[in-house]
Every structure is written in C-alpha cells, then in structure tokens.
Amino acid sequence: MNILNKKPIRSSDTASVSPGSMYEEVPLITGNQTFSSVTEKICSIVENDPPKMWYVLFGISLSLLLMLVGSVGYLIWEGTGIWGLNNPVGWGWAIVNFVFWVGIGHAGTLISAVLYLFRQKWRTSINRFAEAMTIFAVICALLFPTIHVGRIWVLYWFFPIPNQMEMWPNFRSPLLWDVFAVSIYFTVSLLFWYVGLVPDLATLRDRAKTKARRVLFGILSLGWRGGNRHWRHYELGYLILAGLSTPLVLSVHSVVSTDFATSIIPGWHTTIFPPYFVAGAIFSGFAMVMTLAIIARKAFGMEDFITIGHLEKMAKIIMVTGLMVGYAYSMEFFIAWYSGNEYEKFTFINRAFGNYAWGYWIMVSCNVLIPQFFWSRKMRTNVTVLFILSIFVNIGMWFERFVIIVSSLSRDYIPSSWDYYSPTIWDISVFLGSFGLFFTLFLLFIRFLPMISMTEVKGVLPQADPHHDMYHNSGDK
Amino acid sequence: MNTSDVKIYGAIAEFENPSELLHSAEKMRDAGFKKFECHSPFPIHGMDDAMGLKRSVLGYIVFVFGLLGAAGGFALQTWVHSVAYPLTYAGKPLFSWQAFIIVTFGLMVLAGAISAVMGIFHLSKLPRYWDAIFYSDRFKKFSDDGFFISVESDDPKFNEKGTMDFLESIGGKFVEVIKGA
C-alpha cells in the first residue's frame, strides 16, 4: 500500500495528445476505461446490429466478390489467354497483384510478432485487425498464382505428394520456395490470430444471450477459463509464436523477391531485392492498416482505443520504411550505372523515361515524395491527411510491383522480342474482384469477432498491474 | 436423480483486483493448497510465483518439434532430389543443400508453430467444452472484469466449511460452493 496515497495520473488527465510532449507518457488507451467498459465497448460491436453503412459496404464487397468468382470461372474455362499477357510479358497484373497482396499481408504479423518482441505496448489496439487483414490479404495473394498456373486441376504438383507419375516438385526452384513460404506464412498467421482470439471468444461465450451463440463460442473458445494454469502456457506460447513469426515476416517477402532476383532479367537480377521487398512490404502493409484503422475507428467510435497516438506511430513507421524504399530505388540506379552493364543501364533509364515512365513516376510520387509530409507532426496527427496519404501509399506500392514486373519484362535483351503490355477487362475484373474478396472477409470479421483484443487492452490499462496498489482507493475497478 | 446426488466440486471466491488476487494466491500457496486456480481476464505478472508454479515446459516441446520439422524437411528434399527423382535442372547438383534451406526453415517454423499451439492447449488441459466451475453463475465475470480463486474439492486440504472460511478470511467476496448434479 502506498503511504502517500498518491493518485496515479489517470488517462483522462492527459487524454489529448499535446504536441511536444516527448518525455511525457501518453496513455495508450484514453477515455478513463475500466475493464468492463473495454468489454462492453468492444463486444457491443459484435453483439448489436451493425450500422447501415456496414450493409452498404458489404453489398458492394459481395458484388465485387461475385465478379471475381465469375471472372475466375471464365479464366479457368478459357485459360490465361483472356488476360493481356504476351511474349515477353508473361507475368502481368496477376503477379503484380500477388506481390501487392503479400506485401500488405506483412503488417499484421509484423505488428503482432515483431512489435510484441520489442514490447511495444501500443500494438495491443491494432494487432487483432491487423492480423485479420494479414490473413485476408494472404488469401487474396494466394489466389493469383493459383489461377495463373492456368490448369488449376494439377495444382497438387506444387506439393510433395506421392502421385501416379512418380514425379516430385523441384525444391531448387524459388517458385517452389514461394509456395512453401507463403502457405506457411498463412498457416502460422492464422494460428497466431486464433490463439490471440481464444480468451476473447470466451468473453463472447460468457456474455452470450442465446443458446446458439453460447454453444458456438463455447466450442470456439475451447473451454477457456482464464486460470493461471492456462495463462502461463498461453503467455509463453504466444511469445514463442512471436519468435517463430518474426523471421518468417522477414523471410516471406525475401523469398518472393527471389522469384525475380534469381532470374536473369535486367532489373530483376539484383541482390538488393530481398531487403528492398521486405521494406516495401512493411510500408504497404502499414498503409493498409492505417486505411482500415481510420475507417473502423470512425465507423464504430473507437477513438479511445485507436488513439491519434497509435496513428502517429504508424505514420512514423510508414515514413521510415518509405525512406528505405526510396533509398532502394536510388541504389538500383546507382548499381545499374556502377555495374557497367549495358542492359542494366538501359533497363533503369527505360524505367524512368521509357514506355512505362508514367508508372515509374506515379510510384516515385506516391512512395517517396508523399510520405515526406510525415516529417511534420501536424500532418501525422491529422486523421484526414493520414487517410489520404495512406491511400496514396497503397496505390504507389501497387505501381512499384507493376514497374518492376512489367517494365523489366517488356524490354529485355533483344529488341525484336520487345512488346507492350496492356491489361484486358479480365485483368481488371480479377484485380477489383480481389478487393471484393478482401473486404467481404474483413467486414464479416469486424461484424462477428472482436476487432480489438479485449484481453490485451485490459492488460495494458494501468490498473492491470498488480503493483498498482494505490489504484483501488479510487473506488474503481 | 435426487438431491442427495449433488456433488461438491470445490469452492470459489471473487477478489477485488489483480493486486488482491496476487496476494491472496500467495496466502493460498502458503496455507498449503495445491489444487487451486486463479482466474483473471488477462495474465497477471508474477502469478506463477505467487501460486508456486514452475515455468511452463512448452519451450522444450516447441524446440523438439521445430527440430523435427527442420530435419524432416531437409531429409524430404534430399530424398526427393537424390533418390526418388534424381533429375538435373539448370546444372545444379542433385544435393543442393543451399537451395534446401528455405523450405527447411519454413517447415521448422510450421512444425514449431503447430506444436506451440497444440502445446498451449494440451498443457492447459483444453479443449473441453464443460467444466464444473461453470456451475457458478458469478464465474462468468472472469472474462469481463472478475478475479477469482477456485479450489478443487479433491485438494487434500479441502473441506467445505474450512475452505470457505479461509477464502473469506483472505478477502474473498461472494464465496460459494461449486456443486451440481
């Protein structure tokens, strides 16, 4: 018991983020929350009817998803010839979209695993839906190579399954590494997400008003009783999962980059690719988390949980990774010149001033120039600015993959084999449709599962610390 | 089934906050209770010591399965390229161990992660749909803002009256017996 009976600094005292409060601990969760107000606020979203807007967005997403199903059906029936692919551009929008979605899928596990290991407590407000975003983005990503193979009925050739041809996959190929890296990433992210959900599912079970919900959440929560004999394994297991996922986050996009880097195409055959791709992935992933977080906090009144402080921290990460990406762009140019290789030099001059120069300059503007606004604290704490800039980053990162893939392929060694690639309506419909898939899953998630981890948020409230002895004098629990 | 069949499973008491739960757990431990449990909506730092529990063994389990995953993955690739399907691609040697590292690493992480998740729940004696503690209606609060200590009736120190008095004496509120058919 504290003799001085000093009242702790309550979150309400410092609820607004005052600029320049560098040394002052800004509370992670504002609005003077208690344990039960956290439960109430987060559960109310999944237990009550969603706002009308949810139905509107869900309708749009579902329509796009149907378009995707139709387009993919036609693609499987007709073959990849319906896309704008040609020779030499054999990898078009489908692979651009694949890399785009895998990149977005990096923020979730980065937030949940890497920031966990670094004890960044602010992750607790955003990790749940960032992980969900990761899982849905990786589902979208996996779709593209799957349909790009054309004959999807022989997809099992990817996996080491004994078969009637006595044929085995080639483990020396980066394309096969990719199959393993991305599908393992998906599985591990899904497990991580589910483990995090279990205590919250128990909360939903205990609050259930109907038998159906009680049974459903009773099964999903696996009988969680919050005992310390659960928590002690749970906490260590969570730490181990974070430790296992951390190298995975870094390795997945590195492996994706080897699809390109181990080829001999000028502009692809560079050693900078793995770190450059990882930085770009984190950059784009955080931009997508930012976009979704801003929408979700607005739509469900979550300003106390996802505070401006959270958004500002994400903006800083976007700026740092944006600078890394900018550095990689310039280093590619430098190496192209320094290598003395005619083809490399040509490729990069062609990127900036050739047939796809428009794509290149969209990329540079969105990824290098626009994040510079984040040097200003005013910009980093203005939600409207953050929202608009995060959209620009999303666009820019799609164009980055487009520039890398299409501009390099369309101008390789022999001018006689050069060609220009343009998408067809089917490229576009599958791309837009993948957003339908992503947002359908995401909207279902925020409707039916707690989008912020109640357990973890309660754990970072000041009164959760057992040595916060003076707390119970304030008559609050 | 008549009322004399009602079975007593244990006792439960609620505590004010994490700090009281922690200190009460120490008192339970010192009083010699073994089969008692502290329930809280989030993990409480220092509770393992307060309850006299050792560190979880999960790390060793994951280590073993991670190694098995890596070894199995490496063996699979070696066998595929050297024995089952020895075909030369791109002039690479059949046993290209460097190229096998990525998938080996991936399978290590996969096996480690699956064993970690299965391990968490196996060591926690989960999943189970039902537990006697759910006879207590008040217990539902644990997943919201309740902090509870429960004692199982097969704890050697358990006796209905004495345990309830003890829980009350260490500050427990709403002390009740867990009983049901």
XYZ file of C-alpha atoms in Angstrom, chain A residues 44-464:
421
model
C -21.212 -4.194 -28.343
C -19.958 -4.033 -31.924
C -20.359 -7.743 -32.477
C -23.463 -8.181 -30.351
C -25.594 -5.438 -31.877
C -26.754 -4.778 -35.398
C -24.088 -3.059 -37.435
C -24.609 0.483 -38.751
C -26.406 0.826 -42.089
C -23.140 1.708 -43.737
C -21.902 -1.789 -42.980
C -24.672 -3.285 -45.139
C -23.892 -0.874 -47.948
C -20.190 -1.702 -47.887
C -20.899 -5.395 -47.524
C -23.203 -5.274 -50.531
C -20.549 -3.580 -52.649
C -17.864 -6.010 -51.498
C -20.053 -9.013 -52.110
C -20.848 -7.787 -55.632
C -17.145 -7.426 -56.358
C -16.573 -10.872 -54.936
C -19.221 -12.291 -57.268
C -17.463 -10.561 -60.145
C -14.261 -12.264 -59.042
C -15.938 -15.661 -58.931
C -17.359 -15.121 -62.427
C -14.051 -13.886 -63.838
C -12.065 -16.714 -62.297
C -14.625 -19.203 -63.555
C -14.265 -17.850 -67.080
C -10.489 -17.820 -66.729
C -10.406 -21.467 -65.726
C -12.766 -22.340 -68.587
C -10.954 -20.341 -71.240
C -7.346 -20.168 -69.991
C -4.947 -17.363 -69.184
C -5.176 -16.139 -72.776
C -8.058 -13.906 -71.713
C -5.527 -11.745 -69.886
C -3.318 -9.232 -71.659
C -0.221 -11.399 -71.320
C 2.092 -11.677 -74.298
C 5.589 -12.776 -75.042
C 7.822 -11.425 -73.398
C 5.422 -10.124 -70.713
C 4.330 -13.469 -69.287
C 3.757 -12.056 -65.814
C 1.203 -9.285 -65.856
C -1.301 -7.945 -63.397
C -1.823 -11.329 -61.767
C 1.716 -11.431 -60.408
C 1.643 -7.697 -59.667
C -1.467 -8.333 -57.580
C 0.112 -11.338 -55.917
C 3.123 -9.339 -54.732
C 0.876 -6.397 -53.823
C -1.340 -8.523 -51.570
C 1.503 -10.474 -49.990
C 3.138 -7.151 -49.199
C 0.002 -5.879 -47.486
C -0.107 -9.112 -45.571
C 3.152 -8.248 -43.859
C 1.984 -5.589 -41.455
C -0.250 -7.855 -39.408
C 2.395 -10.283 -38.323
C 4.966 -7.541 -38.031
C 2.677 -5.764 -35.577
C 1.737 -8.874 -33.673
C 5.130 -10.558 -33.606
C 7.954 -8.064 -34.050
C 6.371 -5.290 -32.005
C 5.485 -7.872 -29.356
C 9.095 -8.936 -29.023
C 10.121 -5.292 -28.761
C 7.490 -4.806 -26.041
C 5.707 -2.084 -27.970
C 2.521 -1.999 -25.976
C 0.732 0.247 -28.397
C 0.328 -2.732 -30.685
C -2.465 -4.095 -28.487
C -5.081 -1.808 -30.003
C -4.322 -2.645 -33.588
C -2.877 -6.140 -33.630
C -6.147 -8.065 -33.883
C -7.472 -6.449 -37.001
C -4.009 -6.095 -38.495
C -3.622 -9.862 -38.156
C -7.041 -10.400 -39.679
C -6.034 -8.093 -42.508
C -2.888 -10.163 -42.996
C -4.820 -13.386 -43.267
C -7.310 -11.964 -45.750
C -4.582 -10.284 -47.793
C -2.634 -13.536 -47.996
C -5.794 -15.337 -49.122
C -6.064 -12.777 -51.947
C -2.376 -13.215 -52.690
C -2.589 -16.993 -52.864
C -5.456 -16.709 -55.315
C -3.299 -15.144 -58.035
C -0.531 -17.697 -58.555
C -3.196 -20.373 -58.147
C -5.213 -19.135 -61.096
C -2.134 -18.007 -63.017
C -0.996 -21.601 -63.476
C -3.913 -21.999 -65.873
C -4.601 -25.644 -65.295
C -5.559 -25.399 -61.662
C -6.628 -29.035 -61.550
C -2.962 -30.001 -61.450
C -2.200 -27.643 -58.599
C -1.194 -30.588 -56.442
C 2.034 -30.748 -58.461
C 3.244 -27.955 -56.216
C 3.230 -30.170 -53.161
C 5.370 -33.184 -52.373
C 2.510 -35.642 -52.670
C 3.227 -39.147 -53.912
C 1.481 -39.439 -57.264
C 0.872 -41.850 -60.122
C 3.564 -40.164 -62.282
C 6.222 -40.695 -59.609
C 7.073 -37.061 -60.124
C 8.290 -34.704 -57.397
C 8.454 -30.907 -57.197
C 11.724 -29.092 -57.703
C 12.859 -27.807 -54.338
C 15.713 -25.958 -56.009
C 13.327 -23.517 -57.639
C 12.425 -20.207 -55.963
C 8.898 -20.624 -57.290
C 8.510 -23.673 -55.089
C 10.092 -21.887 -52.130
C 7.394 -19.319 -52.626
C 4.635 -21.923 -52.404
C 6.039 -23.051 -49.088
C 6.889 -19.607 -47.743
C 3.504 -18.053 -48.455
C 1.381 -21.011 -47.418
C 3.377 -21.490 -44.205
C 3.081 -17.777 -43.532
C -0.656 -18.060 -43.971
C -0.943 -21.050 -41.641
C 1.231 -19.562 -38.924
C -0.554 -16.203 -39.090
C -3.884 -17.981 -38.820
C -2.724 -19.944 -35.766
C -1.325 -16.825 -34.151
C -4.554 -14.971 -34.749
C -6.682 -17.767 -33.375
C -4.591 -18.192 -30.252
C -4.979 -14.470 -29.625
C -8.728 -14.764 -30.115
C -9.404 -17.590 -27.659
C -9.721 -15.531 -24.431
C -11.912 -13.012 -26.249
C -14.097 -15.785 -27.627
C -14.551 -16.903 -24.011
C -15.803 -13.397 -23.214
C -18.326 -13.662 -26.024
C -19.363 -17.083 -24.717
C -19.902 -15.766 -21.202
C -21.927 -12.830 -22.483
C -23.996 -14.888 -24.912
C -27.721 -14.247 -24.723
C -28.828 -17.084 -26.983
C -28.090 -20.761 -26.789
C -26.719 -20.838 -30.326
C -24.123 -18.197 -29.513
C -23.248 -19.881 -26.235
C -22.635 -23.203 -27.935
C -20.800 -21.700 -30.914
C -18.459 -19.543 -28.826
C -18.244 -22.328 -26.245
C -16.761 -24.575 -28.910
C -14.546 -21.899 -30.443
C -13.179 -20.746 -27.095
C -12.159 -24.328 -26.300
C -13.396 -24.070 -22.714
C -11.116 -21.200 -21.747
C -11.388 -20.435 -18.028
C -8.707 -17.780 -17.671
C -6.900 -19.728 -14.982
C -3.262 -19.051 -14.375
C -2.575 -22.660 -15.371
C -3.860 -21.589 -18.794
C -2.187 -18.223 -18.865
C 1.286 -19.444 -18.031
C 1.356 -21.760 -21.058
C -0.538 -19.267 -23.133
C 1.859 -16.410 -22.489
C 4.950 -18.477 -23.204
C 3.288 -19.982 -26.271
C 2.400 -16.541 -27.538
C 5.974 -15.409 -27.061
C 7.253 -18.471 -28.913
C 4.818 -17.893 -31.756
C 6.018 -14.295 -31.940
C 9.607 -15.520 -32.019
C 8.838 -18.016 -34.773
C 6.852 -15.491 -36.810
C 9.461 -12.762 -36.682
C 11.975 -14.411 -39.023
C 9.019 -15.571 -41.072
C 7.882 -11.984 -41.675
C 11.326 -11.142 -42.971
C 11.728 -14.325 -44.958
C 8.423 -14.435 -46.833
C 8.895 -11.353 -48.918
C 12.591 -12.152 -49.309
C 11.557 -15.443 -50.848
C 9.007 -13.687 -53.044
C 11.801 -11.413 -54.221
C 13.958 -14.406 -55.170
C 11.320 -15.305 -57.766
C 12.698 -12.258 -59.538
C 16.240 -11.954 -58.259
C 17.346 -15.439 -59.309
C 16.256 -14.853 -62.897
C 18.487 -13.196 -65.474
C 16.115 -10.405 -66.492
C 17.809 -6.985 -66.231
C 16.154 -5.038 -63.437
C 15.310 -8.253 -61.574
C 18.716 -9.819 -61.174
C 19.860 -7.774 -58.180
C 20.974 -8.618 -54.659
C 19.140 -5.674 -53.125
C 15.781 -7.311 -53.771
C 15.169 -9.204 -50.509
C 15.604 -6.271 -48.072
C 14.059 -3.881 -50.563
C 10.962 -6.068 -50.882
C 10.651 -6.513 -47.128
C 10.815 -2.756 -46.519
C 8.248 -2.203 -49.256
C 6.003 -4.869 -47.771
C 6.028 -3.288 -44.331
C 5.485 0.110 -45.926
C 2.432 -1.027 -47.862
C 1.119 -3.169 -45.032
C 1.156 -0.298 -42.572
C -0.537 1.927 -45.114
C -3.356 -0.594 -45.418
C -3.618 -0.985 -41.633
C -3.803 2.800 -41.413
C -6.559 2.991 -44.030
C -8.623 0.303 -42.306
C -7.957 1.588 -38.783
C -9.132 5.058 -39.664
C -12.334 3.737 -41.194
C -13.002 1.328 -38.317
C -12.368 3.819 -35.506
C -14.630 6.333 -37.162
C -17.402 3.870 -38.009
C -17.506 2.268 -34.542
C -16.415 5.182 -32.358
C -13.146 3.558 -31.329
C -11.210 6.787 -30.854
C -10.352 5.869 -27.269
C -8.767 2.607 -28.303
C -7.117 3.546 -31.565
C -5.909 6.941 -30.494
C -4.200 9.566 -32.559
C -1.037 8.370 -30.814
C -1.399 4.948 -32.465
C -1.917 6.515 -35.856
C 1.070 8.755 -35.373
C 3.320 5.810 -34.548
C 2.143 4.030 -37.679
C 2.822 7.165 -39.698
C 6.383 7.153 -38.408
C 6.851 3.545 -39.480
C 5.410 4.391 -42.883
C 7.849 7.240 -43.202
C 10.866 5.168 -42.166
C 10.040 2.289 -44.478
C 9.167 4.774 -47.225
C 12.644 6.238 -46.909
C 14.122 2.744 -47.158
C 12.137 2.125 -50.298
C 13.280 5.456 -51.718
C 16.852 4.534 -50.889
C 16.406 1.209 -52.699
C 15.077 2.994 -55.798
C 18.124 5.225 -55.969
C 20.522 2.399 -55.141
C 19.131 0.372 -58.028
C 20.016 3.247 -60.334
C 23.440 3.597 -58.838
C 24.218 -0.105 -59.201
C 22.906 -0.113 -62.760
C 25.434 2.594 -63.589
C 28.210 1.201 -61.394
C 27.893 -2.323 -62.790
C 28.870 -1.080 -66.215
C 26.360 -3.499 -67.672
C 24.677 -2.064 -70.776
C 21.443 -3.970 -70.256
C 21.115 -2.941 -66.618
C 21.754 0.704 -67.504
C 19.233 0.596 -70.286
C 16.581 -1.026 -68.083
C 16.717 1.692 -65.479
C 16.831 4.574 -67.913
C 13.918 2.907 -69.640
C 12.014 2.648 -66.357
C 12.260 6.355 -65.713
C 11.920 7.655 -69.262
C 10.728 4.762 -71.427
C 7.443 3.143 -72.322
C 6.256 2.782 -68.732
C 7.664 6.057 -67.389
C 4.181 7.100 -66.266
C 4.065 4.099 -63.919
C 7.515 4.878 -62.599
C 6.688 8.472 -61.728
C 3.407 7.504 -60.071
C 5.443 5.097 -57.975
C 8.069 7.675 -57.019
C 5.490 10.337 -56.210
C 3.369 8.083 -54.033
C 6.109 6.176 -52.262
C 8.944 8.641 -51.934
C 7.587 12.166 -52.195
C 4.227 11.889 -50.450
C 5.453 10.200 -47.230
C 7.736 13.213 -46.692
C 4.690 15.011 -45.319
C 5.067 12.785 -42.274
C 8.095 14.768 -41.131
C 5.580 17.227 -39.779
C 3.856 16.320 -36.544
C 0.824 18.321 -37.611
C 0.414 16.055 -40.615
C 0.997 12.895 -38.593
C -1.758 13.794 -36.164
C -4.324 14.882 -38.745
C -6.628 11.952 -39.434
C -7.804 13.225 -42.818
C -4.244 13.716 -44.024
C -3.245 10.274 -42.743
C -6.163 8.666 -44.510
C -5.453 10.318 -47.856
C -1.714 9.677 -47.678
C -2.247 6.020 -46.748
C -4.358 5.581 -49.881
C -1.579 7.131 -51.951
C 0.918 4.683 -50.470
C -1.378 1.773 -51.326
C -1.575 2.989 -54.897
C 2.148 3.672 -55.094
C 3.065 0.217 -53.899
C 0.855 -1.418 -56.475
C 2.639 0.618 -59.125
C 6.015 -0.356 -57.715
C 5.291 -4.004 -58.424
C 3.862 -3.096 -61.808
C 7.004 -1.177 -62.728
C 9.327 -3.932 -61.542
C 7.465 -6.709 -63.301
C 6.093 -5.213 -66.485
C 8.716 -2.626 -67.441
C 11.534 -5.144 -66.985
C 9.838 -7.880 -68.971
C 8.627 -5.700 -71.810
C 12.180 -4.560 -72.625
C 14.615 -7.402 -72.140
C 17.712 -8.276 -74.156
C 16.623 -8.498 -77.775
C 14.697 -5.556 -79.253
C 12.940 -7.866 -81.693
C 11.155 -9.539 -78.804
C 10.051 -6.317 -77.104
C 6.367 -5.783 -76.659
C 3.964 -3.527 -74.796
C 1.610 -4.999 -72.255
C -1.854 -3.671 -71.520
C -4.425 -5.307 -69.287
C -7.700 -6.616 -70.638
C -11.053 -6.277 -68.939
C -10.369 -9.643 -67.251
C -7.154 -8.455 -65.637
C -9.077 -5.533 -64.229
C -12.076 -7.558 -63.080
C -9.926 -10.071 -61.234
C -7.966 -7.273 -59.566
C -11.060 -5.364 -58.466
C -12.666 -8.644 -57.510
C -9.788 -9.411 -55.155
C -10.702 -6.252 -53.246
C -14.216 -7.672 -53.041
C -12.846 -10.873 -51.512
C -10.665 -8.919 -49.100
C -13.352 -6.528 -47.917
C -16.057 -9.193 -47.708
C -13.870 -11.187 -45.343
C -12.842 -8.087 -43.439
C -16.388 -6.827 -42.980
C -17.536 -10.240 -41.785
C -14.656 -10.230 -39.337
C -15.489 -6.864 -37.782
C -19.137 -7.855 -37.629
C -18.683 -11.189 -35.868
C -15.393 -11.141 -33.993
C -13.910 -8.587 -31.597
C -11.741 -6.377 -33.774
C -9.612 -5.229 -30.861
C -8.129 -7.680 -28.399
C -10.010 -7.107 -25.146
C -7.600 -9.245 -23.170
C -4.563 -7.347 -24.321
C -6.143 -3.920 -23.981
C -7.184 -4.744 -20.407
C -3.659 -5.925 -19.768
C -2.163 -2.528 -20.662
C -4.590 -0.492 -18.552
C -2.774 0.971 -15.541
C -4.970 -0.872 -13.056
C -3.988 -4.223 -14.583
